[in-house]
Tab-separated table of C-alpha atoms in Angstrom:
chain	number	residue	atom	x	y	z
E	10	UNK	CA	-6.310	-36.633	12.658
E	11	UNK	CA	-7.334	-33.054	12.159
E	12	UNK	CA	-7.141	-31.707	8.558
E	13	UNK	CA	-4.448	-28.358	8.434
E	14	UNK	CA	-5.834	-25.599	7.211
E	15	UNK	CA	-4.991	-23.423	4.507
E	16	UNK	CA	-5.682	-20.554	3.856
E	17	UNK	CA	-7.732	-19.503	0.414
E	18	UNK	CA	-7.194	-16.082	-0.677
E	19	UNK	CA	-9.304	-14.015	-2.809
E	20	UNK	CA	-7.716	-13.910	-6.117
E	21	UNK	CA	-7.622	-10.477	-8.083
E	22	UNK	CA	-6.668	-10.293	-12.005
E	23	UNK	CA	-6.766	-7.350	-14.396
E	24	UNK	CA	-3.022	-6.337	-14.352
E	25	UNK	CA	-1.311	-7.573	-17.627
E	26	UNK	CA	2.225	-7.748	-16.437
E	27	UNK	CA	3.719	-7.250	-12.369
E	28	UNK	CA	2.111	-5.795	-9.506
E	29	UNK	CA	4.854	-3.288	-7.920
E	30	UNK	CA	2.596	-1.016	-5.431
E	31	UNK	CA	-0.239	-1.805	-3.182
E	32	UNK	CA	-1.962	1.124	-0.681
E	33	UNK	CA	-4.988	0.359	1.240
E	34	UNK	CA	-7.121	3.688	2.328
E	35	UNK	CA	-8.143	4.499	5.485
E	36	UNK	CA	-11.753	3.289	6.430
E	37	UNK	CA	-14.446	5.716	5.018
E	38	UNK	CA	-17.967	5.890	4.813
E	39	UNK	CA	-18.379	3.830	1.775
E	40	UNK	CA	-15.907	1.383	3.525
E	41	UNK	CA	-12.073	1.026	2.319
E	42	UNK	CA	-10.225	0.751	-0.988
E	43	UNK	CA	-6.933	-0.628	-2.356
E	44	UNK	CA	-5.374	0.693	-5.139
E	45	UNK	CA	-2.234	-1.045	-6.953
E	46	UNK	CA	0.202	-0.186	-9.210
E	47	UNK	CA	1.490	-2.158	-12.122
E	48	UNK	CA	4.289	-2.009	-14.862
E	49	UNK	CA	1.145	-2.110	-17.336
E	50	UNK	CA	0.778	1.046	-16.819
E	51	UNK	CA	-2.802	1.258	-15.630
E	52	UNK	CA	-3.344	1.742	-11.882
E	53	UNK	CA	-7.012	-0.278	-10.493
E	54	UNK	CA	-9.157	0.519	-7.398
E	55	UNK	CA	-10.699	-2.151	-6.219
E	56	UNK	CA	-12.832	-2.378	-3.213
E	57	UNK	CA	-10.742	-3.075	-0.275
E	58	UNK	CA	-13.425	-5.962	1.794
E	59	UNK	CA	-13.880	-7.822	-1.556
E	60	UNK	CA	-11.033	-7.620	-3.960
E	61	UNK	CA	-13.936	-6.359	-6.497
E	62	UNK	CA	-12.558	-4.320	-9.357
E	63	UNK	CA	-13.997	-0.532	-9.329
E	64	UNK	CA	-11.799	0.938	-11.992
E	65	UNK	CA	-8.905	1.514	-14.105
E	66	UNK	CA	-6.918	4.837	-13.820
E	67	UNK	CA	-5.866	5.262	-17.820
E	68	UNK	CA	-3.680	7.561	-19.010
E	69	UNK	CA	0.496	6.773	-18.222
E	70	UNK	CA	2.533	6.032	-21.072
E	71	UNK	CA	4.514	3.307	-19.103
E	72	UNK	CA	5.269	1.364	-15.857
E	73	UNK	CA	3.262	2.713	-12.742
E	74	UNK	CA	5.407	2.409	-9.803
E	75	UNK	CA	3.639	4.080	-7.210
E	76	UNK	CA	0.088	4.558	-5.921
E	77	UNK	CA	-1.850	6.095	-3.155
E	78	UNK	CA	-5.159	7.418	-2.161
E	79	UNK	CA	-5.630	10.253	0.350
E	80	UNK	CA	-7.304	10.028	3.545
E	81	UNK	CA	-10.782	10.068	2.369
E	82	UNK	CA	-10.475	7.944	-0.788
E	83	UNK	CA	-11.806	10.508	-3.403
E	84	UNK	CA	-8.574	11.304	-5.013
E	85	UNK	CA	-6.103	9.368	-6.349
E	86	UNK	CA	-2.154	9.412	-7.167
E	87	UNK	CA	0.347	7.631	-9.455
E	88	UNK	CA	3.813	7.726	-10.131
E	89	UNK	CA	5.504	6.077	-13.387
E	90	UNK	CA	8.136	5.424	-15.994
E	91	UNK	CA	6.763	8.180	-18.318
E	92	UNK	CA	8.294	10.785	-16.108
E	93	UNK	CA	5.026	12.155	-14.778
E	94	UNK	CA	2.783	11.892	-11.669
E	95	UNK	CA	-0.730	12.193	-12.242
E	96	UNK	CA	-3.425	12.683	-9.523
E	97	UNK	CA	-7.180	10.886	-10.509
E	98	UNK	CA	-10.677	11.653	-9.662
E	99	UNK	CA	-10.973	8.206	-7.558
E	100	UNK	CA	-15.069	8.382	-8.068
E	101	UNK	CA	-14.601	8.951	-11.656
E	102	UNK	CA	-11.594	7.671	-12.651
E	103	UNK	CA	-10.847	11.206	-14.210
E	104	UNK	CA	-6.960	12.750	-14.813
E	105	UNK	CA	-7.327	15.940	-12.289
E	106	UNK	CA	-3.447	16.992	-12.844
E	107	UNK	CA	-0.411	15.971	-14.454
E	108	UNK	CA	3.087	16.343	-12.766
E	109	UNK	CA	5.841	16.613	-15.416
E	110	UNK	CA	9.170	15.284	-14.207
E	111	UNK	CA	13.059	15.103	-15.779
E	112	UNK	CA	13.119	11.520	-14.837
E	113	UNK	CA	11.125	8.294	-13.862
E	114	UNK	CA	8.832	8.665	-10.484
E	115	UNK	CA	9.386	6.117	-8.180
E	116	UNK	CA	7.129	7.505	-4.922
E	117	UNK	CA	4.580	9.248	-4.555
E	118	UNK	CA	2.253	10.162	-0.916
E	119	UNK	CA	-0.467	12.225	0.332
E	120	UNK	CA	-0.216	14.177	2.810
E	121	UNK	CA	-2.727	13.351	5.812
E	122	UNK	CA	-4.514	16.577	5.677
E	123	UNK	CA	-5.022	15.562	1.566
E	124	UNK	CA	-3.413	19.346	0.515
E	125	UNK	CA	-0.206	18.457	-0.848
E	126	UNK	CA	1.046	15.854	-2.314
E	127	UNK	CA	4.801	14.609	-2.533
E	128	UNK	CA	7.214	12.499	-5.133
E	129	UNK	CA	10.111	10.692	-5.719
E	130	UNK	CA	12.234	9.414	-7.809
E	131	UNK	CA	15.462	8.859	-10.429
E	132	UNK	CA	15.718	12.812	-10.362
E	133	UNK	CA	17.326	12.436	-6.424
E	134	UNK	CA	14.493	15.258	-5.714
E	135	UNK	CA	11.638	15.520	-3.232
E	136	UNK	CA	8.917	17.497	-4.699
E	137	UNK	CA	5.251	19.133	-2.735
E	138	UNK	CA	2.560	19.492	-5.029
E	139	UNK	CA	-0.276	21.600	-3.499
E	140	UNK	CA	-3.199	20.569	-4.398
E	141	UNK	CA	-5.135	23.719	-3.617
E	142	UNK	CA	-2.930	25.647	-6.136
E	143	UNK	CA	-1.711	22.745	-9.180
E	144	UNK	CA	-0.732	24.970	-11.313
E	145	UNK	CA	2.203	26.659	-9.023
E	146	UNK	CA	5.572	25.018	-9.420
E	147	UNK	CA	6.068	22.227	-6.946
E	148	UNK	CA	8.585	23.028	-3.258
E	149	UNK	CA	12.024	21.146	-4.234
E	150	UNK	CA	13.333	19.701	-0.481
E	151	UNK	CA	17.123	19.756	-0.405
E	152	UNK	CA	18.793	17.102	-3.319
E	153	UNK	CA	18.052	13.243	-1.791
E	154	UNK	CA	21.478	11.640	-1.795
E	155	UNK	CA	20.137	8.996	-4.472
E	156	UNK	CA	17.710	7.849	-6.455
E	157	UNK	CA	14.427	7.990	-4.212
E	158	UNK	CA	12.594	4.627	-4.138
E	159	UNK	CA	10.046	5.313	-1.470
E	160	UNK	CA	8.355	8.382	0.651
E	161	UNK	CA	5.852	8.966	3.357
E	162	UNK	CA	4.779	11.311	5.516
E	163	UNK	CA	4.731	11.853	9.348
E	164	UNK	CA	4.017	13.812	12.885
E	165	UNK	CA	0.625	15.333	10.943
E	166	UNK	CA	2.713	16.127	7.968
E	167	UNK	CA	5.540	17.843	9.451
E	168	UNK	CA	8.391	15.034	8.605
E	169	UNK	CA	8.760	13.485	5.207
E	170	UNK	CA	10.476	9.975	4.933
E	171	UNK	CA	12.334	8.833	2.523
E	172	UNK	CA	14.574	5.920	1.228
E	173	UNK	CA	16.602	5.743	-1.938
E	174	UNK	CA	17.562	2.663	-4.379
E	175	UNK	CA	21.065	2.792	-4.237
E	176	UNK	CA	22.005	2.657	-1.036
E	177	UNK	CA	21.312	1.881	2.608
E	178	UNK	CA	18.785	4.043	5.286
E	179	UNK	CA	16.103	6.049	5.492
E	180	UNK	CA	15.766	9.728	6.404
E	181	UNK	CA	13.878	12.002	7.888
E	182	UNK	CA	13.305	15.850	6.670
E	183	UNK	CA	11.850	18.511	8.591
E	184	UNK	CA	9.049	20.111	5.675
E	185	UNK	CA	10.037	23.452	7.187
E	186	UNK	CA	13.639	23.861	6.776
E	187	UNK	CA	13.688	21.245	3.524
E	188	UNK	CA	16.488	19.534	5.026
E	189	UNK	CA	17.381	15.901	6.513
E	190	UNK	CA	17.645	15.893	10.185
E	191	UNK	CA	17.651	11.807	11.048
E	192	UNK	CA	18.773	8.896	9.382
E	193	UNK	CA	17.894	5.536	10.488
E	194	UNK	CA	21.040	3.011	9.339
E	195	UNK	CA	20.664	-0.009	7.673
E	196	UNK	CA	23.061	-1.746	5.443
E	197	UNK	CA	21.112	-2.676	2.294
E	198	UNK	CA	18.404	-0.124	0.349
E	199	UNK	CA	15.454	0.082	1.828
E	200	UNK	CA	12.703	-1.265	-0.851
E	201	UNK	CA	9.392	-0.423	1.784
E	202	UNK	CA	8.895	1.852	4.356
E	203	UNK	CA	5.145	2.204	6.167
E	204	UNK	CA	4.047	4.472	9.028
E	205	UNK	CA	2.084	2.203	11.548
E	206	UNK	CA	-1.700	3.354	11.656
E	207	UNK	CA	-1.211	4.896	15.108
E	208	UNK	CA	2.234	6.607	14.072
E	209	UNK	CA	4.050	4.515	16.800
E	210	UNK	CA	6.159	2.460	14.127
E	211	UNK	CA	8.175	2.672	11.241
E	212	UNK	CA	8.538	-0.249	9.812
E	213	UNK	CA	11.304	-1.096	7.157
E	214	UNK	CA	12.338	-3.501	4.549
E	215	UNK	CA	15.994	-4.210	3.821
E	216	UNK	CA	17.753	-6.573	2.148
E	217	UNK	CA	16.468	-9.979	4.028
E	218	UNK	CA	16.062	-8.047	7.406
E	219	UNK	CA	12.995	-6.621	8.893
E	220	UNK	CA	13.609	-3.362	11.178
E	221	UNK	CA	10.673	-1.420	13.427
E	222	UNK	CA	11.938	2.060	14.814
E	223	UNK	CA	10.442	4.180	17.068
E	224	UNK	CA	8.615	6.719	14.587
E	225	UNK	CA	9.042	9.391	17.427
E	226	UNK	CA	12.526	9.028	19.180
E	227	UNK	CA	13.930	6.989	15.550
E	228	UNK	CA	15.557	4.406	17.825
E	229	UNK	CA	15.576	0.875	16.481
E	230	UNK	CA	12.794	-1.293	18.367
E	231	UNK	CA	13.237	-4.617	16.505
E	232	UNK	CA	15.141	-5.997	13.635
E	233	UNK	CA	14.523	-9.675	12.269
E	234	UNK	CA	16.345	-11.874	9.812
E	235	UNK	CA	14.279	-13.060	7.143
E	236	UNK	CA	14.743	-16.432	5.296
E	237	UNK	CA	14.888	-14.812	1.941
E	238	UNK	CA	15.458	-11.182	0.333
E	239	UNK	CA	12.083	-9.246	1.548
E	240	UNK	CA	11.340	-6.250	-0.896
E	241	UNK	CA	7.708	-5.286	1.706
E	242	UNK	CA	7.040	-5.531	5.292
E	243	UNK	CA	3.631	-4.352	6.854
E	244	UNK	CA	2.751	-4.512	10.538
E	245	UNK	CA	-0.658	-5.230	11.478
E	246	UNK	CA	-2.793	-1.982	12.549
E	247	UNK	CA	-4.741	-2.776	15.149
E	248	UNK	CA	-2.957	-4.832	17.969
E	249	UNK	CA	0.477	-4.393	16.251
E	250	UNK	CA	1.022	-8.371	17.167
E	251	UNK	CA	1.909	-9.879	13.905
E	252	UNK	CA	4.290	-8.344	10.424
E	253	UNK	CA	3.422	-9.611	6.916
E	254	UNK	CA	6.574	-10.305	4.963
E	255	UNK	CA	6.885	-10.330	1.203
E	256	UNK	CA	9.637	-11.203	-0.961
E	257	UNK	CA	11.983	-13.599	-3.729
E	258	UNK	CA	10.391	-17.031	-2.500
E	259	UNK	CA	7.386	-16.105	-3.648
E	260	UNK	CA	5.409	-16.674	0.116
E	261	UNK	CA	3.239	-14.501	2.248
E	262	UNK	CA	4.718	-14.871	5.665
E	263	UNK	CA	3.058	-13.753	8.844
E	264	UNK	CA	5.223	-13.527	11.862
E	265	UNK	CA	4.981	-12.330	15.703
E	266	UNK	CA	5.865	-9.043	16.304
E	267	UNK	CA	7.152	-9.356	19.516
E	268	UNK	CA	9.478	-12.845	19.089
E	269	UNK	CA	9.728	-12.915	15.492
E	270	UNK	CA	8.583	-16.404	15.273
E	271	UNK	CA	6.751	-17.766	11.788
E	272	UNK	CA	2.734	-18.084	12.424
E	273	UNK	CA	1.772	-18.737	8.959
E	274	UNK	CA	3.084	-19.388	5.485
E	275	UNK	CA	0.977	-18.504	2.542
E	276	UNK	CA	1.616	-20.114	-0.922
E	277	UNK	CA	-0.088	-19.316	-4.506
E	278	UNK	CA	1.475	-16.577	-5.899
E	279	UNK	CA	4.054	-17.713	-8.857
E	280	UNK	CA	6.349	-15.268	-8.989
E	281	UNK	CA	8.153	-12.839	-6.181
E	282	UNK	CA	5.616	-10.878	-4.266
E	283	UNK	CA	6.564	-7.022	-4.478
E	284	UNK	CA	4.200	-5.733	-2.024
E	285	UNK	CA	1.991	-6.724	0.972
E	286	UNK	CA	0.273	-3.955	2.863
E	287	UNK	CA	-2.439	-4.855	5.653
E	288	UNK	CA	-6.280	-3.619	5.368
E	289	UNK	CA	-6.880	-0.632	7.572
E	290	UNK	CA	-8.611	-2.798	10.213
E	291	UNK	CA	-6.318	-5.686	10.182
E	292	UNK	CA	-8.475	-8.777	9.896
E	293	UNK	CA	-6.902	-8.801	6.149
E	294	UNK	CA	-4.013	-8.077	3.578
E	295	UNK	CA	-2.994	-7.940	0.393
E	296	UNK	CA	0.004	-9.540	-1.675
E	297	UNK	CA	1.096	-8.101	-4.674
E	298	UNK	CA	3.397	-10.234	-7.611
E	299	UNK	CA	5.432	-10.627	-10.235
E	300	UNK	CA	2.522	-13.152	-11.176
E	301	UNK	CA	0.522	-9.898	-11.939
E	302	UNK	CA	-2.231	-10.872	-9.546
E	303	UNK	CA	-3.211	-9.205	-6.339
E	304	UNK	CA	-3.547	-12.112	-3.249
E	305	UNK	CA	-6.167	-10.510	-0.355
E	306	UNK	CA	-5.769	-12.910	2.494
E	307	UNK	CA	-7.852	-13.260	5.803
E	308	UNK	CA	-5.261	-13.115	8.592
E	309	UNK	CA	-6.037	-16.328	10.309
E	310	UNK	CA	-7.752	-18.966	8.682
E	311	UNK	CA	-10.844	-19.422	10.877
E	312	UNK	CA	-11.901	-22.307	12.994
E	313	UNK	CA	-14.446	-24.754	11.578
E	314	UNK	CA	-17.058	-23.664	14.317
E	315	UNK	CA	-16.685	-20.118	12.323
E	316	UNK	CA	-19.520	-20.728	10.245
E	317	UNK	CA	-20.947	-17.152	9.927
E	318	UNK	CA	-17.375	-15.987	8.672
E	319	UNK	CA	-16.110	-18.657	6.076
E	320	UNK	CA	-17.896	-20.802	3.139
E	321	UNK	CA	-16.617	-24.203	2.231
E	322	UNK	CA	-14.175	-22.089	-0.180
E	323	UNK	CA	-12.489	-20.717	2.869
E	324	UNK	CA	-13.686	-17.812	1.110
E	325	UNK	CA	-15.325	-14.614	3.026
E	326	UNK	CA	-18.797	-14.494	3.006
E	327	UNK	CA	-18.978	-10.838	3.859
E	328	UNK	CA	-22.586	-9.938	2.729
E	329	UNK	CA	-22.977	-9.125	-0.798
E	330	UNK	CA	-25.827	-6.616	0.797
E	331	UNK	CA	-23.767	-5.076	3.159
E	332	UNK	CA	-20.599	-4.104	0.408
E	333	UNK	CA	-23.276	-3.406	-1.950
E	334	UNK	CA	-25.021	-0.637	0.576
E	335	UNK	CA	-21.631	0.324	1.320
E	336	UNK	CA	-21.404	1.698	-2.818
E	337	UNK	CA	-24.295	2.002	-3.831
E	338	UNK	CA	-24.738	4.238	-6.725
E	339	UNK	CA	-21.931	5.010	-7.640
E	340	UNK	CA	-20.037	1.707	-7.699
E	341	UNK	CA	-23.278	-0.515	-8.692
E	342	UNK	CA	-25.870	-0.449	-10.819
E	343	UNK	CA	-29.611	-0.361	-9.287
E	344	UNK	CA	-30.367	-3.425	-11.493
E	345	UNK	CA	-27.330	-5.452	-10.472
E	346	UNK	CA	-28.227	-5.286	-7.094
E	347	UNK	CA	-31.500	-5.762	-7.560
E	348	UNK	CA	-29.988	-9.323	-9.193
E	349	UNK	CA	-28.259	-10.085	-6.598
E	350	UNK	CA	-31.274	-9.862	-4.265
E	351	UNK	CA	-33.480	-11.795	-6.059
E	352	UNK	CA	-30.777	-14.400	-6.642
E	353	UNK	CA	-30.130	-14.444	-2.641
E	354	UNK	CA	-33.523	-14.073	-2.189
């Protein structure tokens, strides 16, 4: 009788207390990179392939609830308790600029061309940062109609999304005019809202129900029922054929886009997972918990006769050479490496 598989996933620590946020950066020349967000306060980078820690963002005086990167991975954002947003030198690990706010941020996003950047949060106000000019006081978008839990941008940065904490829906603001012009329904708040990779999809979280809407014409594609209350829902980037589903009972689920089935199950976090986001090419993602670890999982596991791909761990064996090229010099020291050839040597 054939043995089941399961699936092993690389298992990152460093956060002291819950993982809230998770954003994976688009591929770059020294690869990708996930960033996460944690009620300890201290956002990490971590190399997106490996799960390897890079650095700790310090600075916030309490929870972090929001992270990003922008499109080329040299800059970070964070958004958190202490009523500020901060933006980070992401090859550093430097404070570039502060954002003061009244009130907690709950959101914050880059825009794709990296020149502004926008937040969110108990205020009920939409603020643009531009980067180019920090210092000038921020565009205010007409008031959000509650407390704004998450944002994103769209269309090349000419729609902002956003969805609130208190109630149901997400809407849609033209950056122009400041004001809402769409609202997609749903009945309970929405807790995670993603743009699919190619902008086709929006794809929601609500409640224990999983919507995709047409990112251009805002018609509802598909809407699943979940087994449990899901707070994050990501849809796979390349072939857009499977959803990753995060939530109360503490599993990773995978499902099929198109018929909503179950394909896989993940176990090993030990508290709710917060946050799931797939890796910018899709052969991965990434769980965030209440556990305070970050889960990255390989999105099937592969077949025995996958020997090039998998170690008895069921653990990557994406070359330590290759990642290492990848950052070298700025990530690792010339002697570790030179370690780690002599050891593989």
């Amino acid at each position: 009788m054939e043995k089941k598989k399961v699936a092993v996933p690389l298992v990152c620590h460093g956060h002291s207390r819950p993982v809230v946020d998770l954003f994976y950066s688009p591929v770059t020349p020294d690869g990708y990179f996930l960033i996460s967000a944690s009620k300890d306060g201290n956002p990490m980078l971590r190399n997106g392939e490996t799960g390897d820690w890079i650095g700790t963002f310090q600075g916030h005086k309490g929870a972090v609830w929001s992270c990003c990167l922008d499109t080329n991975a040299l800059r970070a954002a964070s958004g958190s308790a202490d009523f500020s947003a901060k933006v980070w030198d992401a090859l550093t690990g430097d404070e570039l600029h502060s954002f003061e706010h009244k009130h907690i941020v709950r959101a914050c996003a880059f825009s794709e061309d990296t020149h502004l950047l926008l937040t969110g949060g108990v205020e009920k106000i939409l603020r643009v940062y531009d980067m180019n000019r920090p210092d000038a006081a921020p565009r205010e978008l007409d008031k959000a109609p509650g407390n704004v839990r998450t944002v994103a941008w769209l269309h090349s940065d000419q729609t902002i999304l956003s969805s609130c904490s208190d109630m149901g829906g997400v809407r849609l603001w033209d950056v122009r005019t400041g004001k809402i012009v769409q609202t997609l329904e749903t009945k309970a708040p929405v807790t995670s809202a993603e743009v699919s990779q190619d902008s086709r999809f929006i794809t929601t979280a609500d409640g224990s129900s999983v919507k995709f809407w047409d990112a251009n014409h805002f018609g509802l594609v598909k809407s699943y029922d979940m087994p449990c209350t899901v707070e994050s829902a990501s849809l796979e980037p390349k072939s857009g054929s499977k959803f990753i589903v995060g939530g109360e009972d503490m599993w990773v689920h995978v499902f099929d886009f198109f018929t909503g089935e179950e394909i896989t199950c993940n176990k090993g976090h030990h508290g709710p997972v917060h946050c799931v986001r797939f890796a910018p090419g899709g052969e991965s993602y990434a769980s965030g918990s209440e556990d305070g670890t970050i889960r990255i999982w390989q999105l099937s596991p592969p077949n025995a006769d996958d020997n090039e791909a998998v170690n008895s761990n069921g653990k990557p064996t994406v070359g330590v050479n290759e990642v290492a090229r990848k950052i070298e010099g700025f990530h690792i020291p010339k002697e570790e490496e030179q370690q780690q050839q002599q050891a593989e040597g």
